[in-house]
Structure formats: C-alpha cells, structure tokens
mmCIF file of C-alpha atoms in Angstrom:
data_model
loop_
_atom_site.group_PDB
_atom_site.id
_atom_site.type_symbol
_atom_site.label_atom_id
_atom_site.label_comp_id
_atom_site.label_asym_id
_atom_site.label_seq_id
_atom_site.Cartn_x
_atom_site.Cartn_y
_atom_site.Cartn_z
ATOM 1 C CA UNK A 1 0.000 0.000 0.000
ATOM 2 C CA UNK A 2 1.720 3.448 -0.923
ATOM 3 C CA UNK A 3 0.837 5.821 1.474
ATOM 4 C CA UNK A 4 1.427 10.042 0.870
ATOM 5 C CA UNK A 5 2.197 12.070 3.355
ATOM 6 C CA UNK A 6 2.551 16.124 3.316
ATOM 7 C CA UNK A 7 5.082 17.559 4.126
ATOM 8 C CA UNK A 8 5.596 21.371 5.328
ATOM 9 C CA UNK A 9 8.260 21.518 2.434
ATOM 10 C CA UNK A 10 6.019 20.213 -0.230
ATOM 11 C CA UNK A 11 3.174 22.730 1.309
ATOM 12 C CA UNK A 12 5.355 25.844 1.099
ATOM 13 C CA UNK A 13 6.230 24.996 -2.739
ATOM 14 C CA UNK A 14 2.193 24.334 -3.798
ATOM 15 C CA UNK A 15 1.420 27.763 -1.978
ATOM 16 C CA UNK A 16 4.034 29.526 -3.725
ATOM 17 C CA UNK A 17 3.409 28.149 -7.029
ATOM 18 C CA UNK A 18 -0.482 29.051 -6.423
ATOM 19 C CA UNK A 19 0.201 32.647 -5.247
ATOM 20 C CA UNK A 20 2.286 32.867 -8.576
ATOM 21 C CA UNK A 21 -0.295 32.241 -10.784
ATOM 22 C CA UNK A 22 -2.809 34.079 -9.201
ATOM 23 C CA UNK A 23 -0.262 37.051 -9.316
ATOM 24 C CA UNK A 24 0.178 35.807 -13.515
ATOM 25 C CA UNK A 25 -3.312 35.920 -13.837
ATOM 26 C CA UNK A 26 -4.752 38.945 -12.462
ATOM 27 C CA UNK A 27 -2.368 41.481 -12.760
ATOM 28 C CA UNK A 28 1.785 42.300 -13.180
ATOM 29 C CA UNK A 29 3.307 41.666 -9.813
ATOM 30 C CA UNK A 30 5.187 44.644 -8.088
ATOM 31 C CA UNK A 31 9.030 45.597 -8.818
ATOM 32 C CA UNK A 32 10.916 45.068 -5.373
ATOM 33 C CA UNK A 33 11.013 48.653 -5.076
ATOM 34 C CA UNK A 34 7.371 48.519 -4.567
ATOM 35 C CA UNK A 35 7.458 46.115 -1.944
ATOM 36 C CA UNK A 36 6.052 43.669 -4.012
ATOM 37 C CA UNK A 37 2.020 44.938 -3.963
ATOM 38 C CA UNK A 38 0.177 44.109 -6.872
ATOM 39 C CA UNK A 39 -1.842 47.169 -8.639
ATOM 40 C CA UNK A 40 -5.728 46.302 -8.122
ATOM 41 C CA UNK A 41 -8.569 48.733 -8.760
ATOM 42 C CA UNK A 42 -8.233 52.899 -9.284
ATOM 43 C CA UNK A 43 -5.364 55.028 -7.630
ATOM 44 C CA UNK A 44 -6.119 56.444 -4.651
ATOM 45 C CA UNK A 45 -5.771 60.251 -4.480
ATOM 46 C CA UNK A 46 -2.588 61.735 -3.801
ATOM 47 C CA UNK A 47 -2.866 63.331 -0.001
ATOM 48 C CA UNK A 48 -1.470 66.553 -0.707
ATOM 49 C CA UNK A 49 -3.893 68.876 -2.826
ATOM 50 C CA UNK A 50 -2.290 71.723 -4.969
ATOM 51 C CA UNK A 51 -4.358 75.151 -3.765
ATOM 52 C CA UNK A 52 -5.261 78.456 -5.584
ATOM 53 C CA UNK A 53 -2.978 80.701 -5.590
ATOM 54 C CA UNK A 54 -5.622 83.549 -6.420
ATOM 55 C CA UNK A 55 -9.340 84.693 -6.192
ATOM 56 C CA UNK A 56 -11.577 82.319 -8.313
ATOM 57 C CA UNK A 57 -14.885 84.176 -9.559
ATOM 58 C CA UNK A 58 -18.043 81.737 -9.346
ATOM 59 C CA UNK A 59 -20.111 82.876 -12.417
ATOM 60 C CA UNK A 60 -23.795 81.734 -12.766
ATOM 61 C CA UNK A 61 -24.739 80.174 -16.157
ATOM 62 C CA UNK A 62 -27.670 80.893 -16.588
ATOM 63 C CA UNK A 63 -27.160 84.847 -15.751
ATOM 64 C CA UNK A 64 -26.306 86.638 -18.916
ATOM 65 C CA UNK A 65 -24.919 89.722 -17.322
ATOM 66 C CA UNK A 66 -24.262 89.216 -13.613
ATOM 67 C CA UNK A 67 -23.976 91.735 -11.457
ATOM 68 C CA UNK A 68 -22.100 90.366 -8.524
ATOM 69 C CA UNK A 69 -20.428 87.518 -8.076
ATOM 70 C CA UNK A 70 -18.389 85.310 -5.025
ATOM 71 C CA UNK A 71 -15.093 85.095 -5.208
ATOM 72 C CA UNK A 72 -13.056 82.607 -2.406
ATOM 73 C CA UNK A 73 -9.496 83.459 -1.800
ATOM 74 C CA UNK A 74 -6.953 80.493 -0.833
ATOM 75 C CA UNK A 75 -7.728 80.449 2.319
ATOM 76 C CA UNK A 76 -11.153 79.374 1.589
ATOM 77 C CA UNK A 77 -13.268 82.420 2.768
ATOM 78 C CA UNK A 78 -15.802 83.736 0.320
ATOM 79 C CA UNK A 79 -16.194 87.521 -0.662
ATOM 80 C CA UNK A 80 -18.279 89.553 -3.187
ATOM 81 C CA UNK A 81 -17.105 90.957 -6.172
ATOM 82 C CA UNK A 82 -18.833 93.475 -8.407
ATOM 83 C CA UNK A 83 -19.422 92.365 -12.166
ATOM 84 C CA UNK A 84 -18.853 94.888 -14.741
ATOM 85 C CA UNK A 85 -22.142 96.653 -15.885
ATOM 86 C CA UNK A 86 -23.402 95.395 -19.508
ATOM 87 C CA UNK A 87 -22.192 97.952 -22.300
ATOM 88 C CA UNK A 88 -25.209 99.970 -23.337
ATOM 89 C CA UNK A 89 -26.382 99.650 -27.129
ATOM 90 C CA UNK A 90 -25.122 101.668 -29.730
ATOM 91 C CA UNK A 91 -26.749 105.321 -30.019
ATOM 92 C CA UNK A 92 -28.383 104.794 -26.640
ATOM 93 C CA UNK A 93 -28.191 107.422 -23.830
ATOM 94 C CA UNK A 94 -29.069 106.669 -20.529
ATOM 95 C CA UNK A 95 -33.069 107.463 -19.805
ATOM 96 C CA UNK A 96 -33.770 107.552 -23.453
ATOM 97 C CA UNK A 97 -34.348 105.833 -26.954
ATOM 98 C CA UNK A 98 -31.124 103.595 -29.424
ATOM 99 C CA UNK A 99 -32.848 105.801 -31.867
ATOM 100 C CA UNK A 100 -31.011 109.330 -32.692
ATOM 101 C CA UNK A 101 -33.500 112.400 -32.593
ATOM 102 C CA UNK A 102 -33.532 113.801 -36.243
ATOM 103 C CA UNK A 103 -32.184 117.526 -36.784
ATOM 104 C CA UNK A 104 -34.245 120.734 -35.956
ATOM 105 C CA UNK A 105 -35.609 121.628 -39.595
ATOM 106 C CA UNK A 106 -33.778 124.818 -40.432
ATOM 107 C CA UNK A 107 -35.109 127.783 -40.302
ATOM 108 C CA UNK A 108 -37.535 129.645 -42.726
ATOM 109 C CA UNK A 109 -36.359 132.749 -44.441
ATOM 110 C CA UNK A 110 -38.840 135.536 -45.879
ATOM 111 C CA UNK A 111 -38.346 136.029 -49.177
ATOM 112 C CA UNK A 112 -41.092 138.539 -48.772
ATOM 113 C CA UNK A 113 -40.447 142.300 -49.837
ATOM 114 C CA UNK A 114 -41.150 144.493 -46.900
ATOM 115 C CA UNK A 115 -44.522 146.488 -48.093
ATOM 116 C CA UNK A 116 -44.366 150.115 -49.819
ATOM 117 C CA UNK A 117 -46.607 152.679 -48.817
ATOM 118 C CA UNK A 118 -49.592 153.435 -51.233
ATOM 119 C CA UNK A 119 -48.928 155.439 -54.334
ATOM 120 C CA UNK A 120 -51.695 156.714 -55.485
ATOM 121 C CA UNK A 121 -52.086 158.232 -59.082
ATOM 122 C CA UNK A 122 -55.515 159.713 -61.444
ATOM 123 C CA UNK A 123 -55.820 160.597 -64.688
ATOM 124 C CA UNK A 124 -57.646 163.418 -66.120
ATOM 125 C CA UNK A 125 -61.157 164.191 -65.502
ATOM 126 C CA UNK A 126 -63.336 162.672 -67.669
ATOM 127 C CA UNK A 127 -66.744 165.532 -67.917
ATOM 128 C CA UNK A 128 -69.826 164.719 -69.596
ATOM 129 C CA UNK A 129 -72.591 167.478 -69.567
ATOM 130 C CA UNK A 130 -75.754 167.004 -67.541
ATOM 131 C CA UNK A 131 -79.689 168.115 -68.216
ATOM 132 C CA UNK A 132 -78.473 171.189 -65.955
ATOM 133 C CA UNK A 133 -75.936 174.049 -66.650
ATOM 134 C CA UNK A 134 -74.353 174.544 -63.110
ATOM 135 C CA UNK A 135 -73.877 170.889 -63.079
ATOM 136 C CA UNK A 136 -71.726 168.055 -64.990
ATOM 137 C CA UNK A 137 -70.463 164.318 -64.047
ATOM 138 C CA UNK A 138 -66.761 163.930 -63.470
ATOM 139 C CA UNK A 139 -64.769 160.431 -63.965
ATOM 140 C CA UNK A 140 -61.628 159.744 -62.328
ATOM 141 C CA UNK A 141 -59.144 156.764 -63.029
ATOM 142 C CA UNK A 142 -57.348 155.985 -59.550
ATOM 143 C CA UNK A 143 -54.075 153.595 -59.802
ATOM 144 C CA UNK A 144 -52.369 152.309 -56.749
ATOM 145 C CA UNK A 145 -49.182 151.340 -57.338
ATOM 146 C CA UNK A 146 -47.741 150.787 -54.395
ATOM 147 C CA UNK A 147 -47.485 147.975 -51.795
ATOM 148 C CA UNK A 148 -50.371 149.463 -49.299
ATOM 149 C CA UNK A 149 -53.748 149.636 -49.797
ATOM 150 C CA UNK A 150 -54.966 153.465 -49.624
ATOM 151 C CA UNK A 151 -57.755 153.386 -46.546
ATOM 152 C CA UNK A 152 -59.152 156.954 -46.364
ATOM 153 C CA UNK A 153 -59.173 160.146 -48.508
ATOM 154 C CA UNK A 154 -60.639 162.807 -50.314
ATOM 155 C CA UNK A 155 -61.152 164.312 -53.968
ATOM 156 C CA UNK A 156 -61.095 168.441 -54.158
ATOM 157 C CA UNK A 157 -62.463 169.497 -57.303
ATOM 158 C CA UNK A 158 -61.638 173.414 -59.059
ATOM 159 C CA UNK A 159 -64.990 173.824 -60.911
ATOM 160 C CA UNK A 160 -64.323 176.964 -63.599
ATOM 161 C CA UNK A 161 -67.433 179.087 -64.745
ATOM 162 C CA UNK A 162 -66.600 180.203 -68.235
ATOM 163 C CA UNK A 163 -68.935 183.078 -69.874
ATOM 164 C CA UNK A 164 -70.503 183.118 -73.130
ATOM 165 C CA UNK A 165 -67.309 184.860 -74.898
ATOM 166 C CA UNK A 166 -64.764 181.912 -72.862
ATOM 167 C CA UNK A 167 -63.818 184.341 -69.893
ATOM 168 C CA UNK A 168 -62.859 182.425 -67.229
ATOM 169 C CA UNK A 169 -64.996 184.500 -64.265
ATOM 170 C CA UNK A 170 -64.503 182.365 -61.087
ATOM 171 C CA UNK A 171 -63.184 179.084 -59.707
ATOM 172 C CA UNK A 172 -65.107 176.957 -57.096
ATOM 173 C CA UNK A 173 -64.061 173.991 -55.376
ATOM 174 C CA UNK A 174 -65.709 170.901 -53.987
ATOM 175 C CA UNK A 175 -64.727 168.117 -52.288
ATOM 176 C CA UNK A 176 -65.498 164.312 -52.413
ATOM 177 C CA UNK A 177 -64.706 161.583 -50.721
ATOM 178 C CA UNK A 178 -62.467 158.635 -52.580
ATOM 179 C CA UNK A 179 -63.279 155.404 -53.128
ATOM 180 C CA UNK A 180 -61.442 153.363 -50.733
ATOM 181 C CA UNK A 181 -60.444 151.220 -50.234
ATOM 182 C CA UNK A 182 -58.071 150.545 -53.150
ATOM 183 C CA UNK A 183 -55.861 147.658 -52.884
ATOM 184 C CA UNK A 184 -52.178 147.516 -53.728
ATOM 185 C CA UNK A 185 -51.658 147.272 -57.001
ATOM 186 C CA UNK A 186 -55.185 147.748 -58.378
ATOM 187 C CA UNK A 187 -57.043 150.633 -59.879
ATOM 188 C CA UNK A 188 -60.838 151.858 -60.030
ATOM 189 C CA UNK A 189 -63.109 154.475 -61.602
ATOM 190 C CA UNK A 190 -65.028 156.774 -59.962
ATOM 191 C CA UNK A 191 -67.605 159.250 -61.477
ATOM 192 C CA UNK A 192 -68.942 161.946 -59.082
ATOM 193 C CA UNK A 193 -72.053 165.181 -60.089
ATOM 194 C CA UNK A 194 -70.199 167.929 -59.759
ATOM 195 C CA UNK A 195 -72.571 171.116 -58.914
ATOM 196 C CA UNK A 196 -72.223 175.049 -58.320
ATOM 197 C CA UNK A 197 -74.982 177.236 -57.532
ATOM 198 C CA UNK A 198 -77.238 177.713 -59.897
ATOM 199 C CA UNK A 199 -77.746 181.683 -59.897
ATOM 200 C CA UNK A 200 -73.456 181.526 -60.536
ATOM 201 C CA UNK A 201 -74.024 180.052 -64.141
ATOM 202 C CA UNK A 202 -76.906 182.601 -65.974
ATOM 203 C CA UNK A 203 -78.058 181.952 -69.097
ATOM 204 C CA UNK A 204 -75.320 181.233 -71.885
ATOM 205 C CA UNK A 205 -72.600 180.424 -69.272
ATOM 206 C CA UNK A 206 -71.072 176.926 -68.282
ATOM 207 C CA UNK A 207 -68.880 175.067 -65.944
ATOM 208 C CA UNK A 208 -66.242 173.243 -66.668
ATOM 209 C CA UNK A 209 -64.430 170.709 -64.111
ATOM 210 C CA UNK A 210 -60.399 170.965 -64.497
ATOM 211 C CA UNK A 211 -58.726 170.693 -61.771
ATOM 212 C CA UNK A 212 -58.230 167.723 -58.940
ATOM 213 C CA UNK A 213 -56.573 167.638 -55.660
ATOM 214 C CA UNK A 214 -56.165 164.302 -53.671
ATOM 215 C CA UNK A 215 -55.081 163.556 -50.466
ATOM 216 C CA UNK A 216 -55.086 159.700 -49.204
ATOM 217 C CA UNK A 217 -53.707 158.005 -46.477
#
C-alpha cells in the first residue's frame, strides 16, 4: 500500500506556485522597489492637494450679465465681487431711446419784400354834360401802385365858370370823398355830379371841371 504524506516543504512549494499564478493571472506583480504589492482597482488620491494661488470668480450660467459675483481666496473664505455693468447699445443714452432724434428743420427765411406805402395816381377828368348848366359828371381813373392799400381820402375838385365869350370868371371847389379802399396794385373808376350854384351860371354860361386835388392816407 503506498501511502502520501505532506510535508511542510512540499506545502510551502504548492502555496508559492499558487500565489504565482494568481499574481500571472490577475495582474503584473510589483518591482521590489514597490514592496512587491500588486496594482488592483483605481489610484487612490494623492494626499497633498495643490491650492489656488488667487481669487476664483463663481459665475452663474444661466445669468447673462451678472452683477455680482463670489469670489473665495486660498484660504477658503468667500467675498463679493462686483461684475462689470453690460455695455449699453449703440446710439443709446441713458433714460432715453437707441434711436437718434432727427435735426431741428432749419429755419424759414422771408423772401417777402417788406410792403411800400400806397402810391396813389388819377388821370384826367373825364366831364360829360348834364340836363343842368351849373352841373356836370366827373370820372376819375385811380391807380395804386404801391405795396399798401390806400384806406381813407378825399377828392377836391376846381370847378371853372366860363362866360358866353370863354372868360374864365370864377373858380369853385368841392370836395369828395375817394373810393377806398383801393388795394395795392389795383385801380378803379369813380364818377362823381359835380354842382355850383345855380344863380353863378346865368343863361349862356357853363362850368367846366379841371382841376383835382387828392389827399389819401
């Protein structure tokens, strides 16, 4: 009958040659400078963190302009920091539209002539005889020709009383008003009855109308 027996020799070896294959299988074994650990699962973190050396702003995503922020220093503490304000638009001024006001229209110069005073001119008087000797009608032609209307005036007449042989034996006058008012630029006619009394023309005499004196204003 053979009969095996186990040894603590023949142990050591099957351990070691298990261990190596499980070291073969899973993973590299360790250098001896590494003590002989084998590398399973992630690295742990290194124990000595590198810090900020400076403020770190904490900006909001979903703020488009922010306009303050955190900031923490190294040592950890937090503290507020102002956010630059948002450029305005282009053309805008504060309190008012992007839209530029359009310029003041310019101003309106008169072209206008600066009005004359009235010029008022007649012609000669037009006489035509009436049923009566110591009467006749008298038409006048008034022109204005300046830049004024004439408002107010009046016509003198120098009536003549010529005898049967032409002698001119008296003059008298008479006055009329004119017919106003006459525009700038524009003319009219007038006809006036001009009369003396009737015991100054006798029998063969008659009057005739030649002279005219206006005054307008």
């Amino acid at each position: 009958m053979l009969r095996s027996t186990w040894t603590a020799g023949r142990r050591g070896a099957l351990l070691g040659a298990s261990a190596a294959v499980v070291c073969a299988t899973l993973t590299a074994c360790g250098d001896p400078g590494d003590g002989g650990y084998a590398a399973v699962g992630p690295p742990r973190p290194s124990a000595t963190a590198v810090r900020p050396t400076g403020s770190v702003t904490l900006v909001p995503l979903d703020a488009p302009t922010p306009s303050s922020a955190v900031s923490k220093s190294p040592d950890g503490e937090g503290t507020s920091a102002s956010a630059p304000a948002a450029p305005s638009p282009a053309g805008a001024k504060s309190g008012r539209s992007g839209t530029p006001s359009p310029p003041p229209p310019p101003t309106a110069v008169s072209t206008t002539a600066p009005s004359t005073p009235a010029a008022l001119t007649w012609g000669t008087p037009a006489r035509k005889a009436t049923a009566h000797r110591w009467c006749e009608d008298v038409t006048l032609a008034f022109r204005n020709s300046g830049g004024t209307a004439v408002r107010s005036g009046t016509v003198t007449f120098g009536t003549h009383i010529i005898g049967a042989l032409g002698i001119d034996w008296a003059t008298i006058e008479s006055t009329e008003q004119l017919p106003v008012p006459i525009a700038a630029h524009a003319h009219t006619d007038k006809t006036w009855t001009v009369c003396v009394d009737a015991w100054r023309v006798p029998l063969g005499m008659h009057i005739e109308t030649r002279d005219v004196s206006v005054q307008w204003e």
